[in-house]
Amino acid sequence: MNIELSLLNRRFGAKVELKDVDWTCLDLINRHGPLAPTALARRAGLHPATVTGILDRLQRDGWIARERDADSVDRRAVIVRGLRDRNHELFQMFSGMNGRMDALCGTYTLAELELIADFLRRTTTAGSDSAEELVAE
């Protein structure tokens, strides 16, 4: 499943000219943003200098905006937020997968879907915790 979803994400990214790592960072920004670049680097497990290049590409292509962080005493501090203008492209690309998932979910009872959702939440937590352990080492 991991391989198939990775391939799917890579193909989605190629359609909108996003590298895998750019796609990952854009998703993190859209899910958890606005974020400071250092917070994004931490979440993505990337070096801050690498994130700078990624943010340059995402900003150039109209996916994100960098803005001064009004809450910071450091006048140089910025936050990054996703721009929703291009989201229709993403929704359009995901429509095939979303339709297939709707059809698949329709074959399960509510109790079965709750069990599957619980399993996926726990799997996500296990993966997140394991990734954090690797950072701490």
Coordinates of N, CA and C in Angstrom, one line a residue:
M1 N 0.8 -1.2 0.0 CA 0.0 0.0 0.0 C 0.9 1.3 0.0
N2 N 1.9 1.2 0.8 CA 2.8 2.4 0.9 C 3.4 2.7 -0.5
I3 N 3.8 1.7 -1.2 CA 4.4 1.9 -2.6 C 3.4 2.4 -3.5
E4 N 2.2 1.9 -3.5 CA 1.1 2.3 -4.5 C 0.7 3.8 -4.2
L5 N 0.6 4.1 -2.9 CA 0.3 5.5 -2.6 C 1.4 6.5 -2.9
S6 N 2.7 6.0 -2.7 CA 3.8 6.9 -3.0 C 3.8 7.1 -4.5
L7 N 3.6 6.1 -5.3 CA 3.5 6.2 -6.8 C 2.4 7.2 -7.2
L8 N 1.2 7.0 -6.5 CA 0.1 7.9 -6.8 C 0.4 9.4 -6.5
N9 N 1.0 9.6 -5.3 CA 1.4 11.0 -5.0 C 2.5 11.5 -5.9
R10 N 3.4 10.7 -6.3 CA 4.4 11.2 -7.3 C 3.8 11.6 -8.6
R11 N 2.8 10.8 -9.1 CA 2.1 11.1 -10.3 C 1.2 12.3 -10.2
F12 N 0.6 12.5 -9.0 CA -0.2 13.7 -8.8 C 0.7 14.9 -8.8
G13 N 1.9 14.8 -8.1 CA 2.8 15.9 -8.1 C 3.3 16.3 -9.5
A14 N 3.6 15.3 -10.3 CA 4.1 15.5 -11.6 C 3.1 16.3 -12.5
K15 N 1.8 16.0 -12.2 CA 0.8 16.7 -13.0 C 0.8 18.2 -12.7
V16 N 1.1 18.6 -11.5 CA 1.1 20.0 -11.2 C 2.6 20.5 -11.0
E17 N 3.5 19.8 -11.5 CA 4.9 20.1 -11.5 C 5.5 20.4 -10.1
L18 N 5.1 19.4 -9.1 CA 5.7 19.5 -7.8 C 6.5 18.3 -7.5
K19 N 7.8 18.5 -7.1 CA 8.6 17.4 -6.7 C 8.0 16.7 -5.4
D20 N 8.4 15.5 -5.2 CA 7.9 14.8 -4.0 C 8.0 15.6 -2.7
V21 N 9.2 16.1 -2.5 CA 9.4 16.8 -1.3 C 8.6 18.2 -1.2
D22 N 8.4 18.8 -2.4 CA 7.6 20.0 -2.5 C 6.2 19.7 -2.1
W23 N 5.7 18.6 -2.7 CA 4.3 18.1 -2.4 C 4.1 17.8 -1.0
T24 N 5.1 17.2 -0.3 CA 5.0 16.9 1.1 C 5.0 18.2 1.9
C25 N 5.8 19.1 1.6 CA 5.8 20.4 2.3 C 4.6 21.2 2.1
L26 N 4.0 21.2 0.9 CA 2.8 21.9 0.6 C 1.7 21.3 1.5
D27 N 1.6 19.9 1.5 CA 0.6 19.3 2.3 C 0.7 19.6 3.8
L28 N 2.0 19.6 4.3 CA 2.2 20.0 5.7 C 1.7 21.4 6.0
I29 N 2.0 22.4 5.1 CA 1.6 23.7 5.2 C 0.1 23.8 5.2
N30 N -0.5 23.2 4.3 CA -2.0 23.2 4.2 C -2.7 22.6 5.4
R31 N -2.1 21.5 6.0 CA -2.6 20.9 7.1 C -2.4 21.6 8.4
H32 N -1.2 22.1 8.6 CA -0.7 22.6 9.9 C -0.4 24.1 9.9
G33 N -0.5 24.8 8.8 CA -0.1 26.1 8.6 C -1.1 27.1 9.2
P34 N -0.7 28.4 9.2 CA 0.6 28.9 8.8 C 1.7 28.4 9.7
L35 N 2.9 28.2 9.1 CA 4.0 27.7 9.8 C 5.2 28.6 9.6
A36 N 6.1 28.6 10.6 CA 7.4 29.2 10.4 C 8.2 28.2 9.6
P37 N 9.1 28.7 8.8 CA 10.0 27.7 8.0 C 10.7 26.7 8.9
T38 N 11.2 27.1 10.0 CA 11.9 26.2 10.9 C 10.9 25.1 11.4
A39 N 9.7 25.5 11.7 CA 8.7 24.5 12.2 C 8.4 23.5 11.0
L40 N 8.3 24.0 9.8 CA 8.0 23.2 8.6 C 9.2 22.2 8.5
A41 N 10.4 22.7 8.6 CA 11.6 21.9 8.5 C 11.6 20.7 9.5
R42 N 11.2 21.1 10.7 CA 11.1 20.0 11.8 C 10.0 19.0 11.4
R43 N 8.9 19.5 11.0 CA 7.8 18.5 10.7 C 8.1 17.6 9.5
A44 N 8.8 18.2 8.5 CA 9.2 17.4 7.3 C 10.5 16.6 7.5
G45 N 11.2 16.9 8.6 CA 12.5 16.2 8.8 C 13.5 16.6 7.8
L46 N 13.5 17.9 7.5 CA 14.5 18.4 6.5 C 15.3 19.5 7.1
H47 N 16.5 19.7 6.5 CA 17.4 20.8 6.9 C 16.8 22.1 6.5
P48 N 16.9 23.1 7.4 CA 16.3 24.4 7.1 C 16.7 25.0 5.7
A49 N 18.0 24.8 5.3 CA 18.4 25.3 4.0 C 17.7 24.6 2.9
T50 N 17.4 23.3 3.0 CA 16.6 22.6 2.0 C 15.2 23.2 1.9
V51 N 14.6 23.5 3.1 CA 13.3 24.0 3.1 C 13.2 25.4 2.4
T52 N 14.3 26.2 2.5 CA 14.3 27.5 1.8 C 14.2 27.3 0.3
G53 N 14.9 26.4 -0.3 CA 14.7 26.1 -1.7 C 13.3 25.6 -2.1
I54 N 12.8 24.8 -1.3 CA 11.4 24.3 -1.5 C 10.4 25.4 -1.4
L55 N 10.5 26.3 -0.4 CA 9.6 27.4 -0.3 C 9.8 28.4 -1.5
D56 N 11.0 28.6 -2.0 CA 11.2 29.4 -3.1 C 10.4 28.9 -4.3
R57 N 10.5 27.6 -4.6 CA 9.7 27.0 -5.7 C 8.2 27.1 -5.5
L58 N 7.8 26.8 -4.3 CA 6.3 26.8 -4.0 C 5.8 28.2 -4.1
Q59 N 6.6 29.2 -3.7 CA 6.1 30.6 -3.8 C 6.1 31.0 -5.3
R60 N 7.2 30.7 -6.0 CA 7.3 31.1 -7.4 C 6.1 30.5 -8.2
D61 N 5.7 29.3 -7.9 CA 4.6 28.7 -8.6 C 3.2 29.0 -8.1
G62 N 3.1 29.8 -7.1 CA 1.8 30.3 -6.6 C 1.1 29.4 -5.6
W63 N 1.8 28.5 -4.9 CA 1.2 27.6 -4.0 C 1.2 28.2 -2.6
I64 N 2.2 29.0 -2.2 CA 2.3 29.5 -0.9 C 2.7 31.0 -0.9
A65 N 2.5 31.6 0.3 CA 3.0 33.0 0.5 C 3.8 33.1 1.7
R66 N 4.9 33.9 1.7 CA 5.6 34.1 2.9 C 5.2 35.5 3.4
E67 N 4.9 35.6 4.7 CA 4.5 36.8 5.3 C 5.2 37.1 6.6
R68 N 5.4 38.4 6.9 CA 6.0 38.7 8.1 C 5.2 38.2 9.3
D69 N 5.8 37.6 10.3 CA 5.2 37.1 11.5 C 4.9 38.2 12.4
A70 N 3.7 38.7 12.5 CA 3.3 39.8 13.3 C 3.4 39.5 14.8
D71 N 3.4 38.3 15.2 CA 3.5 37.9 16.6 C 5.0 37.8 17.1
S72 N 5.9 37.9 16.2 CA 7.3 37.7 16.6 C 8.0 39.1 16.9
V73 N 8.8 39.1 17.9 CA 9.6 40.3 18.1 C 10.7 40.5 17.1
D74 N 11.1 39.4 16.5 CA 12.1 39.5 15.4 C 11.4 39.9 14.1
R75 N 11.8 41.1 13.6 CA 11.1 41.7 12.5 C 11.5 40.9 11.2
R76 N 12.5 40.0 11.3 CA 12.8 39.2 10.1 C 12.0 37.9 10.0
A77 N 11.3 37.6 11.1 CA 10.6 36.3 11.2 C 9.4 36.3 10.2
V78 N 9.3 35.2 9.5 CA 8.2 35.0 8.5 C 7.4 33.7 8.9
I79 N 6.2 33.7 8.4 CA 5.4 32.5 8.4 C 5.0 32.2 6.9
V80 N 4.7 30.9 6.7 CA 4.3 30.5 5.4 C 2.9 30.0 5.5
R81 N 2.1 30.4 4.5 CA 0.7 29.9 4.5 C 0.4 29.5 3.1
G82 N -0.4 28.5 3.0 CA -0.9 28.0 1.7 C -1.8 29.0 1.0
L83 N -1.7 29.1 -0.3 CA -2.7 29.9 -1.1 C -3.7 28.9 -1.7
R84 N -4.9 29.2 -1.6 CA -6.0 28.3 -2.0 C -6.3 28.4 -3.4
D85 N -5.8 29.4 -4.1 CA -6.1 29.7 -5.5 C -6.0 28.5 -6.5
R86 N -5.0 27.7 -6.2 CA -4.7 26.5 -7.1 C -5.3 25.2 -6.6
N87 N -6.0 25.2 -5.5 CA -6.5 24.0 -4.9 C -7.5 23.3 -5.8
H88 N -8.2 24.0 -6.7 CA -9.1 23.4 -7.6 C -8.4 22.4 -8.5
E89 N -7.1 22.7 -8.8 CA -6.3 21.7 -9.6 C -6.1 20.4 -8.9
L90 N -5.8 20.5 -7.6 CA -5.6 19.4 -6.7 C -6.9 18.6 -6.6
F91 N -8.0 19.3 -6.3 CA -9.3 18.6 -6.1 C -9.7 17.8 -7.4
Q92 N -9.4 18.4 -8.5 CA -9.7 17.8 -9.8 C -8.9 16.5 -10.0
M93 N -7.6 16.6 -9.7 CA -6.8 15.4 -9.8 C -7.2 14.3 -8.9
F94 N -7.6 14.7 -7.7 CA -8.0 13.7 -6.7 C -9.4 13.1 -6.9
S95 N -10.1 13.6 -7.8 CA -11.5 13.2 -7.9 C -11.6 11.7 -8.2
G96 N -10.8 11.2 -9.0 CA -10.8 9.8 -9.4 C -10.6 8.9 -8.1
M97 N -9.6 9.2 -7.3 CA -9.3 8.5 -6.1 C -10.4 8.7 -5.1
N98 N -10.9 9.9 -5.0 CA -12.0 10.2 -4.0 C -13.2 9.4 -4.4
G99 N -13.5 9.3 -5.7 CA -14.7 8.5 -6.1 C -14.5 7.0 -5.8
R100 N -13.3 6.5 -6.0 CA -13.1 5.1 -5.8 C -13.1 4.8 -4.2
M101 N -12.6 5.8 -3.4 CA -12.7 5.6 -2.0 C -14.1 5.7 -1.5
D102 N -14.9 6.6 -2.1 CA -16.3 6.6 -1.7 C -17.0 5.3 -2.0
A103 N -16.8 4.8 -3.1 CA -17.4 3.5 -3.5 C -16.9 2.4 -2.6
L104 N -15.6 2.4 -2.3 CA -15.1 1.3 -1.4 C -15.7 1.4 0.0
C105 N -15.7 2.7 0.5 CA -16.3 2.9 1.9 C -17.8 2.5 1.9
G106 N -18.5 2.6 0.8 CA -19.9 2.3 0.8 C -20.1 0.8 0.9
T107 N -19.1 0.0 0.8 CA -19.2 -1.5 1.0 C -19.1 -2.0 2.4
Y108 N -18.8 -1.0 3.3 CA -18.6 -1.3 4.7 C -19.7 -0.7 5.6
T109 N -20.0 -1.4 6.7 CA -20.9 -0.9 7.7 C -20.3 0.3 8.4
L110 N -21.1 1.1 9.1 CA -20.6 2.2 9.9 C -19.6 1.7 11.0
A111 N -20.0 0.5 11.6 CA -19.1 0.0 12.7 C -17.8 -0.5 12.1
E112 N -17.8 -1.0 10.9 CA -16.5 -1.4 10.2 C -15.7 -0.2 9.9
L113 N -16.3 0.8 9.4 CA -15.6 2.0 9.0 C -15.0 2.7 10.3
E114 N -15.7 2.6 11.4 CA -15.1 3.2 12.6 C -13.9 2.4 13.1
L115 N -14.0 1.1 12.9 CA -12.8 0.2 13.3 C -11.6 0.5 12.3
I116 N -11.9 0.6 11.1 CA -10.8 1.0 10.1 C -10.2 2.3 10.4
A117 N -11.1 3.3 10.7 CA -10.6 4.7 11.0 C -9.7 4.6 12.3
D118 N -10.1 3.9 13.3 CA -9.3 3.7 14.5 C -8.0 3.1 14.2
F119 N -8.0 2.1 13.4 CA -6.7 1.4 13.0 C -5.8 2.4 12.3
L120 N -6.4 3.2 11.4 CA -5.5 4.1 10.6 C -5.0 5.2 11.5
R121 N -5.8 5.7 12.5 CA -5.3 6.7 13.4 C -4.2 6.2 14.3
R122 N -4.3 4.9 14.7 CA -3.3 4.3 15.5 C -2.0 4.1 14.7
T123 N -2.2 3.6 13.5 CA -1.1 3.4 12.6 C -0.3 4.7 12.3
T124 N -1.1 5.8 12.1 CA -0.5 7.1 11.9 C 0.3 7.6 13.1
T125 N -0.2 7.3 14.3 CA 0.5 7.7 15.6 C 1.8 6.9 15.7
A126 N 1.7 5.6 15.4 CA 2.8 4.7 15.5 C 3.9 5.2 14.6
G127 N 3.5 5.5 13.3 CA 4.5 6.0 12.4 C 5.1 7.4 12.8
S128 N 4.3 8.3 13.3 CA 4.8 9.6 13.8 C 5.7 9.4 15.0
D129 N 5.4 8.6 15.9 CA 6.2 8.3 17.1 C 7.5 7.7 16.7
S130 N 7.5 6.8 15.7 CA 8.7 6.1 15.3 C 9.6 7.1 14.6
A131 N 9.0 8.0 13.8 CA 9.8 9.0 13.1 C 10.5 10.0 14.1
E132 N 9.8 10.3 15.1 CA 10.3 11.2 16.1 C 11.5 10.5 16.9
E133 N 11.3 9.2 17.1 CA 12.4 8.5 17.8 C 13.7 8.5 16.9
L134 N 13.6 8.5 15.6 CA 14.7 8.5 14.8 C 15.4 9.9 14.8
V135 N 14.6 10.9 14.9 CA 15.2 12.3 15.0 C 15.9 12.4 16.3
A136 N 15.4 11.8 17.4 CA 16.0 12.0 18.7 C 17.4 11.2 18.8
E137 N 17.6 10.3 18.0 CA 18.8 9.5 18.1 C 20.0 10.2 17.6

